[in-house]
Amino acid sequence: MDYHNKINPYALYIHCDAAMDYDSKNSGGIGIRIEFPDFVNLEPIEKQFGKYVGANIERLELEAIIKGLNEALNLFEAYPEELNNIKIIIITTDRHKLCDQERTNPYTIKSWRSNNWCNNNGKKIKNYDLLEKIDKARKKLSDRSYCRVHIDYQRRKFRKKVDKLAKGAKDISLVNDSIAKKGLKIGWRIFDGPEINYNSLKENEEYLVRIFKKDDVGNYQWEINCEIFDGEFVGRTMKIYSDNELERQIHRQHIYKVKLQKVYKYYVLIYNTIEEVLIDGKRDSET
């Protein structure tokens, strides 16, 4: 286990990752790498799952965690004596908001479930179907293996092996649409940049953005994914939340000047006074 700087020597690690091509089908793959503690005489296991279509990256990352939990269940059935002394299982993800400190916290999931999968503001929880599967799989694993199960964040620079597995899984020929998202409208991307750190944004700033995805998240709300088209954050992605009226004004593969109304931890709100911008007299979709 050579790519994490704070390894628990007594834990079974299952590194989970997803990768996506922002093409017309949102093609993606999942990779899993299982690493045993030194006192277990088993070699690391690597697995790939794909080709997923019609999902978004968060659903893929959640599905990767589900695959990791299920692989752990299979391992304890296949090697009961070898794994008997393992008391902690650590599932890792490189998306901080999907670790136990955020969206996959079992107590948070329990609270959302009791509130009909809505938060305290009555807003529907995204991808609650997959969060439900994670919660059930984790409980089943804890009950069967008598282990503590944690879903922890791990920085990307320590995840080269599992990242390579996930990227390779995108090329699997058999198509899997089991986690496809209804209401997801997808367009191709120009850049390949990461998501913006929302702490870098300020209210009332203006940005040129190019829309590449629209996702119906329920309760008359849309998550609109865009790429920042100019300035110091060019190429970074940003999530805009809108109502149905604003969503109907915004089209994929078009470029707009938008003004930030509110900045939150993982998304922004914009003013409705958007302005479409043409490049050399043409829309981006026409070039």
mmCIF file of C-alpha atoms in Angstrom:
data_model
loop_
_atom_site.group_PDB
_atom_site.id
_atom_site.type_symbol
_atom_site.label_atom_id
_atom_site.label_comp_id
_atom_site.label_asym_id
_atom_site.label_seq_id
_atom_site.Cartn_x
_atom_site.Cartn_y
_atom_site.Cartn_z
ATOM 1 C CA MET A 1 0.000 0.000 0.000
ATOM 2 C CA ASP A 2 2.250 2.721 -1.334
ATOM 3 C CA TYR A 3 0.118 5.749 -2.194
ATOM 4 C CA HIS A 4 -1.446 7.067 0.999
ATOM 5 C CA ASN A 5 0.525 8.913 3.639
ATOM 6 C CA LYS A 6 -1.684 7.970 6.614
ATOM 7 C CA ILE A 7 -2.337 4.264 6.266
ATOM 8 C CA ASN A 8 -4.054 2.405 9.086
ATOM 9 C CA PRO A 9 -1.999 -0.845 9.218
ATOM 10 C CA TYR A 10 -4.957 -2.822 10.606
ATOM 11 C CA ALA A 11 -7.561 -1.753 8.046
ATOM 12 C CA LEU A 12 -8.863 -3.298 4.856
ATOM 13 C CA TYR A 13 -8.788 -0.523 2.242
ATOM 14 C CA ILE A 14 -11.110 -0.424 -0.749
ATOM 15 C CA HIS A 15 -10.275 2.481 -3.055
ATOM 16 C CA CYS A 16 -13.205 3.473 -5.275
ATOM 17 C CA ASP A 17 -13.112 5.843 -8.221
ATOM 18 C CA ALA A 18 -15.134 6.890 -11.255
ATOM 19 C CA ALA A 19 -14.233 8.613 -14.513
ATOM 20 C CA MET A 20 -16.433 10.188 -17.158
ATOM 21 C CA ASP A 21 -16.296 11.386 -20.744
ATOM 22 C CA TYR A 22 -18.603 14.367 -21.180
ATOM 23 C CA ASP A 23 -19.843 13.127 -24.534
ATOM 24 C CA SER A 24 -23.414 12.916 -25.816
ATOM 25 C CA LYS A 25 -24.089 9.841 -23.649
ATOM 26 C CA ASN A 26 -22.089 10.803 -20.558
ATOM 27 C CA SER A 27 -20.023 7.612 -20.801
ATOM 28 C CA GLY A 28 -18.241 6.569 -17.617
ATOM 29 C CA GLY A 29 -16.421 3.792 -15.816
ATOM 30 C CA ILE A 30 -15.691 2.636 -12.292
ATOM 31 C CA GLY A 31 -12.501 1.210 -10.803
ATOM 32 C CA ILE A 32 -11.972 -0.596 -7.484
ATOM 33 C CA ARG A 33 -8.636 -1.456 -5.848
ATOM 34 C CA ILE A 34 -8.643 -3.585 -2.676
ATOM 35 C CA GLU A 35 -5.580 -3.562 -0.421
ATOM 36 C CA PHE A 36 -5.168 -5.873 2.564
ATOM 37 C CA PRO A 37 -3.207 -5.207 5.763
ATOM 38 C CA ASP A 38 0.185 -6.895 6.011
ATOM 39 C CA PHE A 39 -1.059 -9.624 8.365
ATOM 40 C CA VAL A 40 -3.453 -10.894 5.657
ATOM 41 C CA ASN A 41 -1.702 -13.069 3.097
ATOM 42 C CA LEU A 42 -3.699 -11.918 0.076
ATOM 43 C CA GLU A 43 -2.587 -9.928 -2.950
ATOM 44 C CA PRO A 44 -4.318 -6.650 -3.919
ATOM 45 C CA ILE A 45 -7.412 -7.060 -6.084
ATOM 46 C CA GLU A 46 -8.337 -4.755 -8.952
ATOM 47 C CA LYS A 47 -11.737 -4.608 -10.691
ATOM 48 C CA GLN A 48 -13.392 -2.500 -13.374
ATOM 49 C CA PHE A 49 -17.082 -1.823 -14.017
ATOM 50 C CA GLY A 50 -18.667 -0.079 -17.028
ATOM 51 C CA LYS A 51 -19.563 1.194 -19.510
ATOM 52 C CA TYR A 52 -22.075 3.397 -17.679
ATOM 53 C CA VAL A 53 -24.187 5.840 -19.708
ATOM 54 C CA GLY A 54 -26.709 8.532 -18.876
ATOM 55 C CA ALA A 55 -25.451 9.273 -15.358
ATOM 56 C CA ASN A 56 -23.452 12.181 -13.962
ATOM 57 C CA ILE A 57 -20.130 12.078 -12.120
ATOM 58 C CA GLU A 58 -21.643 12.164 -8.626
ATOM 59 C CA ARG A 59 -23.918 9.205 -9.376
ATOM 60 C CA LEU A 60 -20.913 7.345 -10.778
ATOM 61 C CA GLU A 61 -18.847 8.073 -7.664
ATOM 62 C CA LEU A 62 -21.712 6.917 -5.423
ATOM 63 C CA GLU A 63 -22.089 3.757 -7.498
ATOM 64 C CA ALA A 64 -18.333 3.172 -7.095
ATOM 65 C CA ILE A 65 -18.755 3.271 -3.306
ATOM 66 C CA ILE A 66 -21.664 0.811 -3.558
ATOM 67 C CA LYS A 67 -19.485 -1.514 -5.641
ATOM 68 C CA GLY A 68 -16.739 -1.231 -3.036
ATOM 69 C CA LEU A 69 -19.090 -2.134 -0.178
ATOM 70 C CA ASN A 70 -20.451 -5.112 -2.114
ATOM 71 C CA GLU A 71 -16.940 -6.305 -2.936
ATOM 72 C CA ALA A 72 -16.144 -6.217 0.785
ATOM 73 C CA LEU A 73 -19.217 -8.367 1.486
ATOM 74 C CA ASN A 74 -18.040 -10.885 -1.107
ATOM 75 C CA LEU A 75 -14.545 -10.957 0.389
ATOM 76 C CA PHE A 76 -15.752 -11.803 3.894
ATOM 77 C CA GLU A 77 -17.795 -14.659 2.451
ATOM 78 C CA ALA A 78 -14.890 -15.956 0.356
ATOM 79 C CA TYR A 79 -12.113 -15.586 2.983
ATOM 80 C CA PRO A 80 -13.727 -15.800 6.440
ATOM 81 C CA GLU A 81 -10.625 -17.178 8.202
ATOM 82 C CA GLU A 82 -8.110 -14.891 6.495
ATOM 83 C CA LEU A 83 -10.140 -11.754 7.277
ATOM 84 C CA ASN A 84 -11.291 -12.763 10.735
ATOM 85 C CA ASN A 85 -8.988 -10.305 12.543
ATOM 86 C CA ILE A 86 -9.867 -7.244 10.468
ATOM 87 C CA LYS A 87 -11.917 -4.832 12.569
ATOM 88 C CA ILE A 88 -12.044 -1.774 10.317
ATOM 89 C CA ILE A 89 -12.884 -1.324 6.636
ATOM 90 C CA ILE A 90 -12.060 1.978 4.962
ATOM 91 C CA ILE A 91 -13.760 2.842 1.672
ATOM 92 C CA THR A 92 -11.992 5.776 0.008
ATOM 93 C CA THR A 93 -13.243 8.383 -2.465
ATOM 94 C CA ASP A 94 -11.614 11.474 -3.932
ATOM 95 C CA ARG A 95 -14.818 13.512 -3.658
ATOM 96 C CA HIS A 96 -14.802 15.123 -0.237
ATOM 97 C CA LYS A 97 -18.549 15.736 -0.150
ATOM 98 C CA LEU A 98 -19.212 11.980 -0.476
ATOM 99 C CA CYS A 99 -17.255 10.954 2.618
ATOM 100 C CA ASP A 100 -18.720 10.281 6.077
ATOM 101 C CA GLN A 101 -18.181 13.909 7.117
ATOM 102 C CA GLU A 102 -20.636 14.976 4.412
ATOM 103 C CA ARG A 103 -23.324 13.220 2.336
ATOM 104 C CA THR A 104 -22.699 9.571 3.276
ATOM 105 C CA ASN A 105 -22.794 10.096 7.042
ATOM 106 C CA PRO A 106 -25.164 7.381 8.371
ATOM 107 C CA TYR A 107 -26.846 9.729 10.866
ATOM 108 C CA THR A 108 -27.419 12.339 8.167
ATOM 109 C CA ILE A 109 -28.895 9.707 5.843
ATOM 110 C CA LYS A 110 -31.177 8.509 8.656
ATOM 111 C CA SER A 111 -32.404 12.065 9.182
ATOM 112 C CA TRP A 112 -33.050 12.606 5.469
ATOM 113 C CA ARG A 113 -34.904 9.293 5.220
ATOM 114 C CA SER A 114 -37.190 10.198 8.127
ATOM 115 C CA ASN A 115 -37.893 13.531 6.384
ATOM 116 C CA ASN A 116 -38.950 11.831 3.118
ATOM 117 C CA TRP A 117 -35.478 12.446 1.646
ATOM 118 C CA CYS A 118 -35.692 16.217 1.995
ATOM 119 C CA ASN A 119 -33.346 18.552 3.852
ATOM 120 C CA ASN A 120 -34.426 21.026 6.523
ATOM 121 C CA ASN A 121 -35.434 23.518 3.843
ATOM 122 C CA GLY A 122 -37.724 20.985 2.167
ATOM 123 C CA LYS A 123 -35.362 20.554 -0.789
ATOM 124 C CA LYS A 124 -35.159 17.034 -2.232
ATOM 125 C CA ILE A 125 -31.844 15.274 -1.597
ATOM 126 C CA LYS A 126 -29.967 14.516 -4.810
ATOM 127 C CA ASN A 127 -29.300 10.863 -5.624
ATOM 128 C CA TYR A 128 -31.119 9.634 -2.539
ATOM 129 C CA ASP A 129 -31.704 6.261 -4.231
ATOM 130 C CA LEU A 130 -27.957 5.570 -4.249
ATOM 131 C CA LEU A 131 -27.469 6.961 -0.738
ATOM 132 C CA GLU A 132 -30.111 4.482 0.416
ATOM 133 C CA LYS A 133 -28.162 1.627 -1.200
ATOM 134 C CA ILE A 134 -24.933 2.780 0.452
ATOM 135 C CA ASP A 135 -26.577 2.899 3.865
ATOM 136 C CA LYS A 136 -28.078 -0.595 3.522
ATOM 137 C CA ALA A 137 -24.857 -2.124 2.174
ATOM 138 C CA ARG A 138 -22.777 -0.566 4.945
ATOM 139 C CA LYS A 139 -25.137 -1.856 7.639
ATOM 140 C CA LYS A 140 -25.154 -5.332 6.114
ATOM 141 C CA LEU A 141 -21.355 -5.328 5.982
ATOM 142 C CA SER A 142 -21.016 -4.146 9.593
ATOM 143 C CA ASP A 143 -23.497 -6.764 10.817
ATOM 144 C CA ARG A 144 -21.834 -9.587 8.889
ATOM 145 C CA SER A 145 -18.158 -8.757 9.435
ATOM 146 C CA TYR A 146 -18.428 -7.094 12.869
ATOM 147 C CA CYS A 147 -16.200 -4.337 11.465
ATOM 148 C CA ARG A 148 -16.421 -0.586 11.648
ATOM 149 C CA VAL A 149 -16.970 0.773 8.141
ATOM 150 C CA HIS A 150 -15.794 4.267 7.203
ATOM 151 C CA ILE A 151 -16.087 6.170 3.927
ATOM 152 C CA ASP A 152 -13.082 8.502 3.892
ATOM 153 C CA TYR A 153 -11.721 11.175 1.597
ATOM 154 C CA GLN A 154 -8.368 10.554 -0.092
ATOM 155 C CA ARG A 155 -6.538 13.105 -2.193
ATOM 156 C CA ARG A 156 -6.255 12.353 -5.897
ATOM 157 C CA LYS A 157 -2.462 12.378 -5.978
ATOM 158 C CA PHE A 158 -2.459 9.153 -3.927
ATOM 159 C CA ARG A 159 -4.930 7.401 -6.242
ATOM 160 C CA LYS A 160 -3.098 6.883 -9.519
ATOM 161 C CA LYS A 161 -3.748 3.132 -9.671
ATOM 162 C CA VAL A 162 -7.488 3.254 -9.039
ATOM 163 C CA ASP A 163 -7.841 6.340 -11.261
ATOM 164 C CA LYS A 164 -6.266 4.385 -14.125
ATOM 165 C CA LEU A 165 -8.722 1.527 -13.542
ATOM 166 C CA ALA A 166 -11.714 3.879 -13.669
ATOM 167 C CA LYS A 167 -10.537 5.560 -16.867
ATOM 168 C CA GLY A 168 -9.962 2.191 -18.518
ATOM 169 C CA ALA A 169 -13.447 1.016 -17.565
ATOM 170 C CA LYS A 170 -14.984 3.717 -19.767
ATOM 171 C CA ASP A 171 -13.944 1.644 -22.789
ATOM 172 C CA ILE A 172 -15.783 -1.528 -21.782
ATOM 173 C CA SER A 173 -18.051 -2.403 -24.703
ATOM 174 C CA LEU A 174 -21.084 -3.629 -22.732
ATOM 175 C CA VAL A 175 -23.344 -0.654 -21.972
ATOM 176 C CA ASN A 176 -24.764 -0.271 -18.456
ATOM 177 C CA ASP A 177 -27.598 2.230 -17.922
ATOM 178 C CA SER A 178 -28.605 1.008 -14.448
ATOM 179 C CA ILE A 179 -27.918 4.376 -12.779
ATOM 180 C CA ALA A 180 -28.963 6.599 -15.678
ATOM 181 C CA LYS A 181 -30.547 9.827 -14.479
ATOM 182 C CA LYS A 182 -33.944 10.770 -15.895
ATOM 183 C CA GLY A 183 -34.257 14.442 -16.760
ATOM 184 C CA LEU A 184 -30.522 14.749 -17.423
ATOM 185 C CA LYS A 185 -29.724 16.888 -20.464
ATOM 186 C CA ILE A 186 -26.095 16.577 -21.565
ATOM 187 C CA GLY A 187 -23.862 18.473 -23.966
ATOM 188 C CA TRP A 188 -20.183 18.125 -24.819
ATOM 189 C CA ARG A 189 -17.448 20.054 -23.007
ATOM 190 C CA ILE A 190 -14.659 22.212 -24.423
ATOM 191 C CA PHE A 191 -12.391 22.130 -21.362
ATOM 192 C CA ASP A 192 -11.465 19.351 -18.957
ATOM 193 C CA GLY A 193 -11.016 21.433 -15.821
ATOM 194 C CA PRO A 194 -12.020 20.542 -12.256
ATOM 195 C CA GLU A 195 -14.876 22.108 -10.308
ATOM 196 C CA ILE A 196 -14.299 25.608 -8.962
ATOM 197 C CA ASN A 197 -13.567 26.195 -5.289
ATOM 198 C CA TYR A 198 -16.670 28.195 -4.449
ATOM 199 C CA ASN A 199 -14.781 30.105 -1.762
ATOM 200 C CA SER A 200 -12.984 31.804 -4.664
ATOM 201 C CA LEU A 201 -16.239 33.345 -5.943
ATOM 202 C CA LYS A 202 -17.934 36.499 -4.730
ATOM 203 C CA GLU A 203 -21.493 37.714 -4.993
ATOM 204 C CA ASN A 204 -22.230 40.217 -7.803
ATOM 205 C CA GLU A 205 -19.230 39.069 -9.863
ATOM 206 C CA GLU A 206 -19.898 38.479 -13.567
ATOM 207 C CA TYR A 207 -18.673 35.491 -15.576
ATOM 208 C CA LEU A 208 -18.873 34.170 -19.099
ATOM 209 C CA VAL A 209 -20.076 30.574 -18.836
ATOM 210 C CA ARG A 210 -20.765 27.820 -21.317
ATOM 211 C CA ILE A 211 -23.602 25.426 -20.422
ATOM 212 C CA PHE A 212 -22.959 21.700 -20.903
ATOM 213 C CA LYS A 213 -25.447 19.902 -18.647
ATOM 214 C CA LYS A 214 -28.882 20.408 -17.103
ATOM 215 C CA ASP A 215 -30.160 18.072 -14.406
ATOM 216 C CA ASP A 216 -33.716 18.061 -13.031
ATOM 217 C CA VAL A 217 -33.242 17.619 -9.267
ATOM 218 C CA GLY A 218 -36.928 17.762 -8.334
ATOM 219 C CA ASN A 219 -39.157 20.253 -6.560
ATOM 220 C CA TYR A 220 -39.050 22.504 -9.668
ATOM 221 C CA GLN A 221 -35.291 22.924 -9.308
ATOM 222 C CA TRP A 222 -32.524 22.396 -11.871
ATOM 223 C CA GLU A 223 -28.787 21.921 -11.438
ATOM 224 C CA ILE A 224 -27.074 23.578 -14.399
ATOM 225 C CA ASN A 225 -23.425 22.700 -15.011
ATOM 226 C CA CYS A 226 -21.283 25.165 -16.906
ATOM 227 C CA GLU A 227 -17.670 25.867 -17.790
ATOM 228 C CA ILE A 228 -16.193 29.269 -17.011
ATOM 229 C CA PHE A 229 -15.252 30.621 -20.420
ATOM 230 C CA ASP A 230 -12.767 33.369 -19.599
ATOM 231 C CA GLY A 231 -10.763 35.035 -16.822
ATOM 232 C CA GLU A 232 -8.540 33.480 -14.160
ATOM 233 C CA PHE A 233 -10.861 30.501 -13.636
ATOM 234 C CA VAL A 234 -11.244 29.592 -17.308
ATOM 235 C CA GLY A 235 -11.987 25.890 -17.795
ATOM 236 C CA ARG A 236 -13.281 25.333 -14.253
ATOM 237 C CA THR A 237 -16.808 23.973 -13.888
ATOM 238 C CA MET A 238 -19.503 25.633 -11.800
ATOM 239 C CA LYS A 239 -22.939 24.505 -10.638
ATOM 240 C CA ILE A 240 -25.867 26.911 -10.914
ATOM 241 C CA TYR A 241 -29.203 26.155 -9.262
ATOM 242 C CA SER A 242 -32.273 27.579 -10.976
ATOM 243 C CA ASP A 243 -36.037 27.324 -11.117
ATOM 244 C CA ASN A 244 -37.982 26.149 -14.169
ATOM 245 C CA GLU A 245 -38.380 29.669 -15.572
ATOM 246 C CA LEU A 246 -34.649 30.389 -15.632
ATOM 247 C CA GLU A 247 -33.831 26.876 -16.867
ATOM 248 C CA ARG A 248 -36.002 27.423 -19.944
ATOM 249 C CA GLN A 249 -33.916 30.486 -20.863
ATOM 250 C CA ILE A 250 -30.600 28.610 -20.676
ATOM 251 C CA HIS A 251 -29.574 26.208 -23.441
ATOM 252 C CA ARG A 252 -26.780 23.681 -23.610
ATOM 253 C CA GLN A 253 -23.739 24.557 -25.724
ATOM 254 C CA HIS A 254 -24.614 28.252 -25.489
ATOM 255 C CA ILE A 255 -22.502 30.928 -23.805
ATOM 256 C CA TYR A 256 -23.945 33.470 -21.370
ATOM 257 C CA LYS A 257 -22.830 36.369 -19.233
ATOM 258 C CA VAL A 258 -24.181 35.714 -15.734
ATOM 259 C CA LYS A 259 -24.044 37.626 -12.464
ATOM 260 C CA LEU A 260 -23.719 35.747 -9.184
ATOM 261 C CA GLN A 261 -26.501 36.449 -6.721
ATOM 262 C CA LYS A 262 -25.560 34.021 -3.926
ATOM 263 C CA VAL A 263 -22.526 31.793 -3.437
ATOM 264 C CA TYR A 264 -22.881 28.593 -1.408
ATOM 265 C CA LYS A 265 -20.508 25.774 -0.532
ATOM 266 C CA TYR A 266 -21.248 23.650 -3.620
ATOM 267 C CA TYR A 267 -23.264 25.838 -6.002
ATOM 268 C CA VAL A 268 -24.320 29.380 -6.884
ATOM 269 C CA LEU A 269 -27.518 31.265 -7.641
ATOM 270 C CA ILE A 270 -27.548 33.813 -10.454
ATOM 271 C CA TYR A 271 -29.703 36.788 -11.339
ATOM 272 C CA ASN A 272 -32.320 36.195 -14.038
ATOM 273 C CA THR A 273 -30.859 38.981 -16.177
ATOM 274 C CA ILE A 274 -28.638 36.677 -18.217
ATOM 275 C CA GLU A 275 -27.188 37.738 -21.558
ATOM 276 C CA GLU A 276 -26.317 35.349 -24.384
ATOM 277 C CA VAL A 277 -22.890 35.954 -25.940
ATOM 278 C CA LEU A 278 -21.956 35.145 -29.541
ATOM 279 C CA ILE A 279 -18.422 34.199 -30.583
ATOM 280 C CA ASP A 280 -17.497 35.657 -34.011
ATOM 281 C CA GLY A 281 -21.180 36.289 -34.597
ATOM 282 C CA LYS A 282 -22.141 32.684 -33.924
ATOM 283 C CA ARG A 283 -23.440 30.621 -31.040
ATOM 284 C CA ASP A 284 -21.059 27.930 -29.769
ATOM 285 C CA SER A 285 -23.524 25.250 -30.954
ATOM 286 C CA GLU A 286 -23.203 26.591 -34.523
ATOM 287 C CA THR A 287 -19.379 26.587 -34.690
#
